[in-house]
């Protein structure tokens, strides 16, 4: 029954898109005119749960490296933004027919600039529409410059129970180089306050690979952060993004770039320091001890459903409310005023929806799952691919086998995962693995018929 519904919806989406469509959607890379698309006979049934991401698009100032969807405006119409976030959340929750939300994450931008009343209103709006069980992880990203004790206590009263603090560095010269608004002393005191209010549920973000940063400076900074930290730390390598001041300075020759070797050494040293301090390296960029893993982010890496609301937010869910059984990738309109107008006029600001083909879903399961130390379990793979097992794809002679023999990858009774060494070089393993998956899924003899998977952006 589920199978028939799944199949017909997928076929309808392909048919509606028409052959050879040159639209913006990603092509469904499998299937041909003469042979049926290799679809699972018992398709995945969408669970009645999802994680919820809420995007607060405003910042007080632009950091020099930032390419996130954020806006610096003289005055924020907070009441309108809050009302639209609630409105869009309710629309998309209804569309997904999700019964229960498993985590909420307020990201940005700088959501700690929002008033705790607005955050409370969003949470009340969600709880009025679906089940939001007591104790659900509710994270807010906070910047040290907008997080005095009272403000953080008010977020807690609003329902937030986990903080992710954008410390980035504990060195004032580095913070100036990054264009951060806060000083190291402010970062320290914010973490101390946050830990008192959210014990065991405060995370720190740190950046490494800054222009001119030495290995010693990085390790020293990390040790210092460790002395301050709670049970969760996220480490990000600085990436230079087109259009940012920092990239212009580096590319213009005013600042040095770290070598790939230095970056790799910094990452390895950090892993060693954190693991020695009792942290589990549970995802490429994330470390936790005492089980303080982020539920919200784990649901991405496990390729579960998530709903994104707010300007530029991304989501992945099955719009069961319109009778579909296909997982879609969704992106909301980027610009806050345009997004608000769309939400006010049609209940949501979805700019783009793309139906994900079974192969594309498997690619996501692979690419995201391998980021975690647990890897991809057989059960999770089977949920998307009931008829082509993990062993059938990656146990056969080929790229994955070679990577296993070289000690980067393990395939066993738990599933497929990186070794300790493999996790550090995941990006270089993925192209081979994706190649092997694509080959197994659609053997080269099959003529390939491209169809666009994009559907109209209605609710
Ligand atoms: C967790 O997910 C949010 C989006 O929902 C993202 O903004 C954030 O960077 C992620 N955090 C980690 C630690 O990966
Ligand atoms: S606070 Fe965060 S989102 Fe805002 S500009 Fe800085 S890095 Fe970007």
Short mmCIF file of C-alpha atoms and ligand atoms in Angstrom, two decimals:
data_model
loop_
_atom_site.label_atom_id
_atom_site.label_comp_id
_atom_site.label_asym_id
_atom_site.label_seq_id
_atom_site.Cartn_x
_atom_site.Cartn_y
_atom_site.Cartn_z
CA UNK A 1 0.00 0.00 0.00
CA UNK A 2 2.74 2.39 0.99
CA UNK A 3 4.69 1.02 -1.96
CA UNK A 4 2.04 1.89 -4.48
CA UNK A 5 1.61 5.39 -3.15
CA UNK A 6 5.32 5.97 -3.12
CA UNK A 7 5.79 4.72 -6.66
CA UNK A 8 2.94 6.64 -8.18
CA UNK A 9 3.96 9.91 -6.55
CA UNK A 10 7.54 9.57 -7.78
CA UNK A 11 6.42 8.70 -11.28
CA UNK A 12 4.00 11.61 -11.27
CA UNK A 13 6.77 14.00 -10.27
CA UNK A 14 8.98 12.73 -13.08
CA UNK A 15 6.17 12.92 -15.60
CA UNK A 16 5.18 16.42 -14.52
CA UNK A 17 8.71 17.65 -14.91
CA UNK A 18 8.89 16.36 -18.48
CA UNK A 19 11.93 15.04 -20.29
CA UNK A 20 15.01 17.11 -20.90
CA UNK A 21 13.89 19.89 -18.61
CA UNK A 22 16.72 22.38 -18.23
CA UNK A 23 15.29 23.90 -15.09
CA UNK A 24 17.18 24.67 -11.93
CA UNK A 25 16.39 21.34 -10.28
CA UNK A 26 18.81 18.48 -9.97
CA UNK A 27 18.31 15.77 -12.52
CA UNK A 28 17.10 12.38 -11.45
CA UNK A 29 20.10 10.44 -12.59
CA UNK A 30 18.49 7.03 -12.76
CA UNK A 31 15.83 5.59 -15.00
CA UNK A 32 15.32 5.39 -18.71
CA UNK A 33 12.51 5.50 -21.22
CA UNK A 34 12.61 1.75 -21.76
CA UNK A 35 13.32 0.42 -18.29
CA UNK A 36 11.56 1.17 -15.06
CA UNK A 37 13.28 3.41 -12.54
CA UNK A 38 14.83 1.07 -9.92
CA UNK A 39 12.53 1.97 -7.10
CA UNK A 40 12.14 0.19 -3.81
CA UNK A 41 9.01 -1.95 -3.69
CA UNK A 42 8.23 -0.92 -0.16
CA UNK A 43 9.08 2.73 -0.06
CA UNK A 44 10.09 4.61 3.06
CA UNK A 45 7.22 5.71 5.18
CA UNK A 46 7.71 9.24 6.46
CA UNK A 47 7.97 9.30 10.22
CA UNK A 48 5.62 11.55 12.11
CA UNK A 49 8.51 13.47 13.63
CA UNK A 50 10.92 16.17 12.49
CA UNK A 51 13.59 18.48 13.82
CA UNK A 52 12.78 22.19 13.48
CA UNK A 53 15.28 24.87 12.48
CA UNK A 54 14.33 28.54 12.96
CA UNK A 55 16.44 31.20 11.25
CA UNK A 56 16.86 34.66 12.80
CA UNK A 57 18.43 36.64 9.96
CA UNK A 58 19.75 39.74 11.71
CA UNK A 59 23.17 40.68 13.05
CA UNK A 60 24.47 43.87 14.59
CA UNK A 61 27.62 43.89 12.49
CA UNK A 62 29.14 41.80 9.70
CA UNK A 63 31.99 39.54 10.75
CA UNK A 64 34.81 39.70 8.20
CA UNK A 65 34.60 36.01 7.21
CA UNK A 66 30.86 35.47 7.21
CA UNK A 67 28.82 34.37 4.21
CA UNK A 68 25.70 33.26 6.09
CA UNK A 69 22.29 34.64 5.19
CA UNK A 70 22.31 37.61 7.56
CA UNK A 71 21.32 41.25 7.38
CA UNK A 72 22.43 44.33 9.30
CA UNK A 73 19.48 46.71 9.39
CA UNK A 74 18.88 49.90 11.40
CA UNK A 75 15.65 48.63 12.94
CA UNK A 76 14.16 45.15 13.08
CA UNK A 77 10.37 44.80 13.08
CA UNK A 78 10.57 42.08 15.66
CA UNK A 79 6.84 41.61 16.14
CA UNK A 80 6.34 41.04 12.41
CA UNK A 81 9.33 38.71 12.14
CA UNK A 82 8.16 36.70 15.16
CA UNK A 83 4.61 36.43 13.83
CA UNK A 84 5.87 35.30 10.41
CA UNK A 85 8.13 32.65 11.95
CA UNK A 86 5.15 31.25 13.83
CA UNK A 87 2.96 31.43 10.74
CA UNK A 88 5.46 29.66 8.50
CA UNK A 89 6.25 27.02 11.14
CA UNK A 90 2.56 26.20 11.43
CA UNK A 91 2.12 26.03 7.65
CA UNK A 92 5.06 23.69 7.14
CA UNK A 93 4.23 21.54 10.16
CA UNK A 94 0.74 21.07 8.77
CA UNK A 95 2.13 20.32 5.32
CA UNK A 96 4.48 17.69 6.72
CA UNK A 97 1.80 16.23 8.98
CA UNK A 98 4.45 15.85 11.61
CA UNK A 99 2.93 14.95 14.98
CA UNK A 100 5.87 15.68 17.17
CA UNK A 101 8.97 17.88 17.00
CA UNK A 102 12.16 16.19 18.22
CA UNK A 103 14.37 19.30 18.60
CA UNK A 104 14.31 23.02 17.90
CA UNK A 105 17.36 25.03 16.86
CA UNK A 106 17.39 28.83 16.66
CA UNK A 107 20.25 29.77 14.32
CA UNK A 108 21.21 32.79 12.34
CA UNK A 109 22.26 35.52 12.00
CA UNK A 110 22.26 36.22 15.69
CA UNK A 111 19.16 34.78 17.39
CA UNK A 112 20.40 36.01 20.76
CA UNK A 113 19.57 39.51 19.47
CA UNK A 114 15.91 38.52 19.35
CA UNK A 115 13.92 39.26 22.44
CA UNK A 116 13.20 36.28 24.68
CA UNK A 117 9.51 37.13 24.24
CA UNK A 118 9.81 36.48 20.51
CA UNK A 119 11.57 33.16 21.11
CA UNK A 120 8.85 32.21 23.60
CA UNK A 121 6.15 33.13 21.09
CA UNK A 122 7.70 30.90 18.41
CA UNK A 123 7.92 27.98 20.84
CA UNK A 124 4.32 28.53 21.95
CA UNK A 125 3.21 28.66 18.31
CA UNK A 126 4.95 25.35 17.64
CA UNK A 127 3.62 23.71 20.80
CA UNK A 128 0.12 24.82 19.82
CA UNK A 129 0.43 23.04 16.47
CA UNK A 130 2.27 19.80 17.30
CA UNK A 131 3.50 17.82 20.24
CA UNK A 132 6.63 19.43 21.74
CA UNK A 133 7.50 16.95 24.49
CA UNK A 134 8.85 18.31 27.76
CA UNK A 135 12.62 18.16 27.75
CA UNK A 136 12.94 18.43 23.96
CA UNK A 137 16.34 19.89 23.07
CA UNK A 138 15.84 23.59 22.30
CA UNK A 139 19.09 25.25 21.28
CA UNK A 140 19.77 28.93 20.72
CA UNK A 141 22.92 30.28 19.10
CA UNK A 142 24.23 33.12 21.23
CA UNK A 143 26.96 35.66 20.63
CA UNK A 144 28.93 36.93 23.61
CA UNK A 145 28.08 40.52 22.70
CA UNK A 146 24.33 39.99 23.09
CA UNK A 147 24.23 37.68 26.08
CA UNK A 148 24.28 39.31 29.49
CA UNK A 149 23.08 37.24 32.43
CA UNK A 150 19.54 38.57 32.47
CA UNK A 151 19.10 38.06 28.74
CA UNK A 152 20.27 34.44 28.94
CA UNK A 153 18.10 33.79 32.00
CA UNK A 154 15.13 35.15 30.05
CA UNK A 155 15.85 32.78 27.16
CA UNK A 156 15.84 29.94 29.66
CA UNK A 157 12.48 31.10 30.98
CA UNK A 158 11.27 31.21 27.36
CA UNK A 159 12.00 27.49 27.01
CA UNK A 160 15.54 27.39 25.61
CA UNK A 161 17.52 24.60 27.29
CA UNK A 162 20.78 24.51 25.33
CA UNK A 163 23.12 27.28 24.21
CA UNK A 164 25.64 27.27 21.41
CA UNK A 165 28.04 30.14 21.98
CA UNK A 166 29.99 31.73 19.15
CA UNK A 167 33.26 32.14 21.02
CA UNK A 168 35.43 31.52 17.92
CA UNK A 169 38.66 32.49 19.71
CA UNK A 170 39.90 33.58 23.12
CA UNK A 171 42.53 35.88 21.66
CA UNK A 172 41.67 39.55 21.11
CA UNK A 173 43.94 39.96 18.09
CA UNK A 174 42.29 36.94 16.42
CA UNK A 175 38.83 38.22 17.27
CA UNK A 176 39.70 41.58 15.65
CA UNK A 177 41.03 39.81 12.57
CA UNK A 178 37.72 37.94 12.30
CA UNK A 179 35.74 41.16 12.79
CA UNK A 180 33.91 39.75 15.80
CA UNK A 181 32.04 42.20 17.98
CA UNK A 182 33.19 40.72 21.28
CA UNK A 183 36.44 40.53 23.24
CA UNK A 184 37.98 37.40 24.74
CA UNK A 185 37.01 38.59 28.22
CA UNK A 186 33.37 38.93 27.13
CA UNK A 187 33.47 35.44 25.63
CA UNK A 188 34.83 34.03 28.89
CA UNK A 189 32.23 35.66 31.06
CA UNK A 190 29.40 34.66 28.69
CA UNK A 191 30.48 31.02 28.84
CA UNK A 192 30.65 31.17 32.63
CA UNK A 193 27.17 32.65 32.89
CA UNK A 194 25.81 30.19 30.32
CA UNK A 195 27.25 27.21 32.17
CA UNK A 196 25.60 28.29 35.40
CA UNK A 197 22.23 28.63 33.64
CA UNK A 198 22.56 25.65 31.27
CA UNK A 199 24.88 23.20 33.04
CA UNK A 200 25.94 20.36 30.74
CA UNK A 201 24.12 22.02 27.85
CA UNK A 202 26.43 24.78 26.73
CA UNK A 203 28.43 24.37 23.53
CA UNK A 204 31.35 26.47 22.29
CA UNK A 205 32.22 27.20 18.66
CA UNK A 206 35.88 27.70 17.84
CA UNK A 207 37.56 28.57 14.54
CA UNK A 208 41.04 27.46 13.47
CA UNK A 209 43.24 28.12 10.47
CA UNK A 210 43.25 31.91 10.76
CA UNK A 211 45.75 33.83 8.62
CA UNK A 212 49.05 33.83 10.45
CA UNK A 213 47.87 31.50 13.23
CA UNK A 214 50.59 29.08 14.32
CA UNK A 215 50.07 25.51 15.43
CA UNK A 216 51.21 26.51 18.94
CA UNK A 217 48.84 29.47 19.13
CA UNK A 218 45.93 27.26 18.08
CA UNK A 219 46.70 24.49 20.57
CA UNK A 220 47.24 27.01 23.36
CA UNK A 221 43.90 28.67 22.56
CA UNK A 222 42.17 25.30 22.48
CA UNK A 223 43.61 24.30 25.87
CA UNK A 224 42.36 27.57 27.26
CA UNK A 225 38.90 27.02 25.77
CA UNK A 226 38.92 23.52 27.21
CA UNK A 227 39.49 24.94 30.68
CA UNK A 228 36.42 27.08 30.20
CA UNK A 229 34.21 24.64 28.33
CA UNK A 230 31.23 22.56 29.24
CA UNK A 231 30.58 19.19 27.54
CA UNK A 232 30.27 20.14 23.86
CA UNK A 233 32.74 21.83 21.49
CA UNK A 234 32.43 22.50 17.75
CA UNK A 235 35.56 23.22 15.72
CA UNK A 236 35.42 24.87 12.33
CA UNK A 237 38.22 25.42 9.90
CA UNK A 238 38.09 28.97 8.58
CA UNK A 239 36.95 28.97 4.98
CA UNK A 240 37.46 32.00 2.80
CA UNK A 241 34.21 32.92 1.12
CA UNK A 242 33.93 35.10 -1.94
CA UNK A 243 32.62 38.54 -1.09
CA UNK A 244 33.96 38.66 2.46
CA UNK A 245 36.50 41.20 3.68
CA UNK A 246 38.81 38.52 5.02
CA UNK A 247 38.92 36.68 1.70
CA UNK A 248 39.72 39.94 -0.10
CA UNK A 249 42.57 40.61 2.32
CA UNK A 250 44.02 37.13 1.93
CA UNK A 251 43.57 36.93 -1.84
CA UNK A 252 44.95 40.45 -2.19
CA UNK A 253 48.11 39.30 -0.44
CA UNK A 254 47.67 41.41 2.71
CA UNK A 255 47.31 38.32 4.90
CA UNK A 256 48.97 34.89 4.67
CA UNK A 257 47.07 31.62 4.10
CA UNK A 258 47.81 28.57 6.18
CA UNK A 259 49.10 25.58 4.21
CA UNK A 260 47.01 22.41 3.86
CA UNK A 261 49.59 20.57 5.96
CA UNK A 262 49.30 23.07 8.77
CA UNK A 263 45.50 22.86 8.70
CA UNK A 264 45.63 19.08 8.84
CA UNK A 265 48.09 19.21 11.75
CA UNK A 266 45.88 21.70 13.61
CA UNK A 267 42.88 19.43 13.22
CA UNK A 268 44.78 16.32 14.33
CA UNK A 269 46.25 18.10 17.33
CA UNK A 270 42.80 19.34 18.35
CA UNK A 271 41.27 15.87 18.13
CA UNK A 272 44.06 14.47 20.28
CA UNK A 273 43.69 17.21 22.91
CA UNK A 274 39.91 16.86 23.10
CA UNK A 275 39.87 13.07 23.19
CA UNK A 276 42.50 13.13 25.95
CA UNK A 277 40.14 15.43 27.87
CA UNK A 278 37.37 12.83 27.68
CA UNK A 279 35.49 14.10 24.63
CA UNK A 280 34.10 11.78 22.01
CA UNK A 281 34.79 12.91 18.46
CA UNK A 282 31.27 12.09 17.31
CA UNK A 283 31.16 14.08 14.10
CA UNK A 284 33.76 15.67 11.81
CA UNK A 285 33.45 19.07 13.54
CA UNK A 286 31.89 18.10 16.85
CA UNK A 287 33.05 16.76 20.20
CA UNK A 288 30.99 15.84 23.25
CA UNK A 289 31.54 14.25 26.63
CA UNK A 290 29.09 12.77 29.13
CA UNK A 291 26.71 12.04 26.28
CA UNK A 292 26.12 15.73 25.50
CA UNK A 293 25.72 15.13 21.75
CA UNK A 294 23.50 17.55 19.87
CA UNK A 295 20.21 15.79 19.16
CA UNK A 296 19.26 18.38 16.59
CA UNK A 297 22.39 18.07 14.51
CA UNK A 298 22.40 14.28 14.81
CA UNK A 299 19.07 14.25 13.06
CA UNK A 300 20.68 15.94 10.02
CA UNK A 301 23.54 13.54 9.92
CA UNK A 302 21.13 10.63 10.22
CA UNK A 303 19.20 12.08 7.27
CA UNK A 304 16.00 12.32 9.27
CA UNK A 305 13.29 14.86 8.49
CA UNK A 306 13.82 18.51 9.33
CA UNK A 307 11.75 21.57 8.70
CA UNK A 308 13.45 24.92 8.21
CA UNK A 309 11.56 28.16 8.81
CA UNK A 310 12.73 31.72 8.41
CA UNK A 311 14.58 33.53 5.60
CA UNK A 312 16.90 31.21 3.68
CA UNK A 313 16.19 28.21 5.90
CA UNK A 314 16.61 24.74 4.40
CA UNK A 315 14.42 21.72 5.03
CA UNK A 316 14.10 18.07 4.06
CA UNK A 317 10.72 16.48 4.56
CA UNK A 318 7.84 14.66 2.94
CA UNK A 319 4.88 17.01 2.31
CA UNK A 320 2.36 14.35 3.31
CA UNK A 321 -0.32 16.98 3.76
CA UNK A 322 -0.59 17.28 -0.02
CA UNK A 323 -0.63 13.54 -0.51
CA UNK A 324 3.02 13.17 -1.43
CA UNK A 325 5.28 10.40 -0.17
CA UNK A 326 8.48 11.88 -1.61
CA UNK A 327 11.15 13.56 0.41
CA UNK A 328 11.81 17.08 -0.83
CA UNK A 329 14.62 19.57 -0.35
CA UNK A 330 13.23 23.03 0.36
CA UNK A 331 14.78 26.46 0.58
CA UNK A 332 12.97 29.51 1.88
CA UNK A 333 13.29 32.97 0.31
CA UNK A 334 16.52 34.59 1.42
CA UNK A 335 15.71 38.26 1.89
CA UNK A 336 13.77 38.92 5.13
CA UNK A 337 11.30 41.54 3.81
CA UNK A 338 10.45 39.52 0.71
CA UNK A 339 10.16 36.38 2.83
CA UNK A 340 7.80 38.15 5.28
CA UNK A 341 5.55 39.32 2.46
CA UNK A 342 5.32 35.79 1.11
CA UNK A 343 4.51 34.37 4.52
CA UNK A 344 1.84 37.02 5.05
CA UNK A 345 0.25 36.40 1.67
CA UNK A 346 0.49 32.61 1.31
CA UNK A 347 1.53 31.25 4.68
CA UNK A 348 5.09 30.30 3.78
CA UNK A 349 8.12 31.63 1.94
CA UNK A 350 9.27 28.47 0.16
CA UNK A 351 11.30 29.59 -2.84
CA UNK A 352 12.39 26.23 -4.19
CA UNK A 353 11.31 22.63 -3.75
CA UNK A 354 13.10 19.72 -5.30
CA UNK A 355 11.88 16.14 -5.11
CA UNK A 356 14.82 13.97 -4.10
CA UNK A 357 15.19 10.82 -6.13
CA UNK A 358 15.94 7.59 -4.27
CA UNK A 359 19.57 7.84 -5.44
CA UNK A 360 19.86 11.41 -4.21
CA UNK A 361 18.47 10.35 -0.85
CA UNK A 362 21.03 7.57 -0.62
CA UNK A 363 23.79 10.01 -1.52
CA UNK A 364 22.70 12.17 1.40
CA UNK A 365 22.56 9.20 3.76
CA UNK A 366 26.11 8.35 2.70
CA UNK A 367 27.67 11.82 2.74
CA UNK A 368 26.05 12.89 6.01
CA UNK A 369 26.19 9.55 7.81
CA UNK A 370 29.91 9.11 7.27
CA UNK A 371 30.48 12.41 9.08
CA UNK A 372 29.55 10.69 12.34
CA UNK A 373 31.56 8.15 14.29
CA UNK A 374 28.58 5.78 14.32
CA UNK A 375 28.47 5.94 10.52
CA UNK A 376 25.55 4.54 8.55
CA UNK A 377 23.72 1.68 10.20
CA UNK A 378 22.23 -1.11 8.11
CA UNK A 379 18.77 -0.14 9.34
CA UNK A 380 19.13 3.45 8.22
CA UNK A 381 20.41 2.47 4.80
CA UNK A 382 17.68 -0.11 4.39
CA UNK A 383 15.02 2.42 5.22
CA UNK A 384 15.86 4.32 2.02
CA UNK A 385 17.16 1.35 0.03
CA UNK A 386 15.28 -1.83 0.96
CA UNK A 387 16.59 -3.82 -2.00
CA UNK A 388 20.19 -2.74 -2.38
CA UNK A 389 21.99 -3.37 0.89
CA UNK A 390 25.09 -1.60 2.18
CA UNK A 391 27.06 -4.80 1.55
CA UNK A 392 25.75 -5.08 -1.98
CA UNK A 393 27.08 -1.61 -2.75
CA UNK A 394 30.20 -1.23 -0.61
CA UNK A 395 31.13 -4.83 0.14
CA UNK A 396 31.62 -5.63 -3.54
CA UNK A 397 35.06 -5.26 -5.13
CA UNK A 398 35.65 -1.61 -5.93
CA UNK A 399 36.56 1.71 -4.40
CA UNK A 400 35.05 1.06 -0.96
CA UNK A 401 36.84 -2.25 -0.64
CA UNK A 402 40.13 -0.56 -1.42
CA UNK A 403 39.42 2.14 1.17
CA UNK A 404 38.68 -0.58 3.74
CA UNK A 405 41.92 -2.33 2.93
CA UNK A 406 43.79 0.95 3.29
CA UNK A 407 42.30 1.44 6.74
CA UNK A 408 40.03 4.45 6.10
CA UNK A 409 36.69 2.68 6.21
CA UNK A 410 34.98 -0.18 8.06
CA UNK A 411 32.01 -2.23 6.90
CA UNK A 412 30.76 -4.68 9.53
CA UNK A 413 27.63 -5.88 11.28
CA UNK A 414 26.91 -2.34 12.54
CA UNK A 415 27.17 -0.72 9.15
CA UNK A 416 29.58 1.49 7.25
CA UNK A 417 31.76 4.05 8.99
CA UNK A 418 35.08 5.85 8.89
CA UNK A 419 38.00 4.74 11.00
CA UNK A 420 39.66 7.33 13.26
CA UNK A 421 42.10 8.06 10.41
CA UNK A 422 39.36 8.10 7.79
CA UNK A 423 37.22 10.67 9.59
CA UNK A 424 40.00 13.24 9.22
CA UNK A 425 40.12 12.82 5.44
CA UNK A 426 36.45 12.14 4.74
CA UNK A 427 36.22 14.72 1.95
CA UNK A 428 38.83 12.86 -0.05
CA UNK A 429 37.01 9.51 0.37
CA UNK A 430 33.57 10.66 -0.72
CA UNK A 431 34.07 11.06 -4.48
CA UNK A 432 35.11 7.39 -4.80
CA UNK A 433 32.24 6.18 -2.64
CA UNK A 434 29.67 8.24 -4.53
CA UNK A 435 31.04 6.86 -7.78
CA UNK A 436 30.61 3.31 -6.60
CA UNK A 437 27.09 3.99 -5.37
CA UNK A 438 26.05 5.56 -8.66
CA UNK A 439 27.50 2.66 -10.61
CA UNK A 440 25.65 0.08 -8.51
CA UNK A 441 22.42 2.00 -8.66
CA UNK A 442 22.31 2.59 -12.39
CA UNK A 443 24.65 0.23 -14.29
CA UNK A 444 26.40 2.07 -17.16
CA UNK A 445 24.66 0.00 -19.84
CA UNK A 446 21.37 1.66 -18.99
CA UNK A 447 20.65 4.64 -21.22
CA UNK A 448 20.23 7.67 -18.99
CA UNK A 449 17.22 9.86 -19.42
CA UNK A 450 17.41 13.15 -17.57
CA UNK A 451 14.35 14.69 -16.05
CA UNK A 452 14.14 17.64 -13.77
CA UNK A 453 13.00 16.94 -10.25
CA UNK A 454 11.83 20.46 -9.54
CA UNK A 455 8.21 21.05 -8.76
CA UNK A 456 6.34 24.33 -8.41
CA UNK A 457 6.87 26.15 -5.14
CA UNK A 458 3.33 25.89 -3.82
CA UNK A 459 2.78 24.66 -0.27
C1 LIG B 1 23.59 22.43 13.80
O1 LIG B 1 22.57 22.72 12.92
C2 LIG B 1 22.32 24.10 12.73
C3 LIG B 1 21.19 24.26 11.78
O2 LIG B 1 20.05 23.59 12.19
C4 LIG B 1 23.55 24.78 12.19
O3 LIG B 1 23.32 26.16 12.04
C5 LIG B 1 24.69 24.54 13.13
O4 LIG B 1 25.86 25.08 12.59
C6 LIG B 1 24.89 23.07 13.37
N1 LIG B 1 25.84 22.89 14.41
C7 LIG B 1 26.78 22.02 14.36
C8 LIG B 1 27.55 21.90 15.62
O5 LIG B 1 27.04 21.36 13.37
S1 LIG B 2 27.49 36.97 14.05
FE1 LIG B 2 27.50 35.05 12.89
S2 LIG B 2 25.96 35.34 11.26
FE2 LIG B 2 26.41 37.37 12.13
S3 LIG B 2 27.98 38.21 10.78
FE3 LIG B 2 29.06 37.21 12.49
S4 LIG B 2 29.46 35.10 11.80
FE4 LIG B 2 27.92 36.00 10.43
#
